[in-house]
């Protein structure tokens, strides 16, 4: 379908001929443009995966930093009591 749209056919004509809706075909074309780099306004699947991984890693690092901060406060208080 993507190649047919790129060849000049409209999504609406293709929808009538083959069955999928016009908006679905447009979404497929947009997705294909993202994946092959001709559309730069949205993330590719690889970029979305990397962003998800980095967000998870960032969340974990923040949790670890908070644990270390609390441990530092605890041990500083223990040291001051002696």
CSV table of C-alpha atoms in Angstrom, one decimal, residues 1-2 4 7 10 12 17-19 22 24 26-27 29 31 34-35 40-41 55 59 63 65 67-68 72-73 78:
chain,number,residue,atom,x,y,z
A,1,UNK,CA,0.0,0.0,0.0
A,2,UNK,CA,2.8,2.4,0.9
A,4,UNK,CA,1.1,2.5,-4.2
A,7,UNK,CA,3.5,5.9,-6.8
A,10,UNK,CA,-4.6,8.4,-3.2
A,12,UNK,CA,-9.0,6.9,-0.5
A,17,UNK,CA,-10.2,-0.9,-4.0
A,18,UNK,CA,-8.4,-3.0,-1.3
A,19,UNK,CA,-10.4,-2.5,1.9
A,22,UNK,CA,-7.8,5.8,4.1
A,24,UNK,CA,-5.0,3.5,8.1
A,26,UNK,CA,-2.0,7.3,5.6
A,27,UNK,CA,-0.7,6.0,9.0
A,29,UNK,CA,2.8,5.8,4.9
A,31,UNK,CA,5.2,5.0,9.7
A,34,UNK,CA,9.6,7.6,9.8
A,35,UNK,CA,11.4,4.3,9.5
A,40,UNK,CA,11.9,13.8,10.8
A,41,UNK,CA,9.0,15.1,12.9
A,55,UNK,CA,13.7,6.5,30.8
A,59,UNK,CA,14.2,6.1,36.9
A,63,UNK,CA,15.9,5.6,43.0
A,65,UNK,CA,20.6,8.1,44.3
A,67,UNK,CA,18.7,5.4,48.6
A,68,UNK,CA,22.3,6.7,48.8
A,72,UNK,CA,24.4,9.2,53.9
A,73,UNK,CA,22.0,11.1,56.2
A,78,UNK,CA,25.1,7.9,63.7
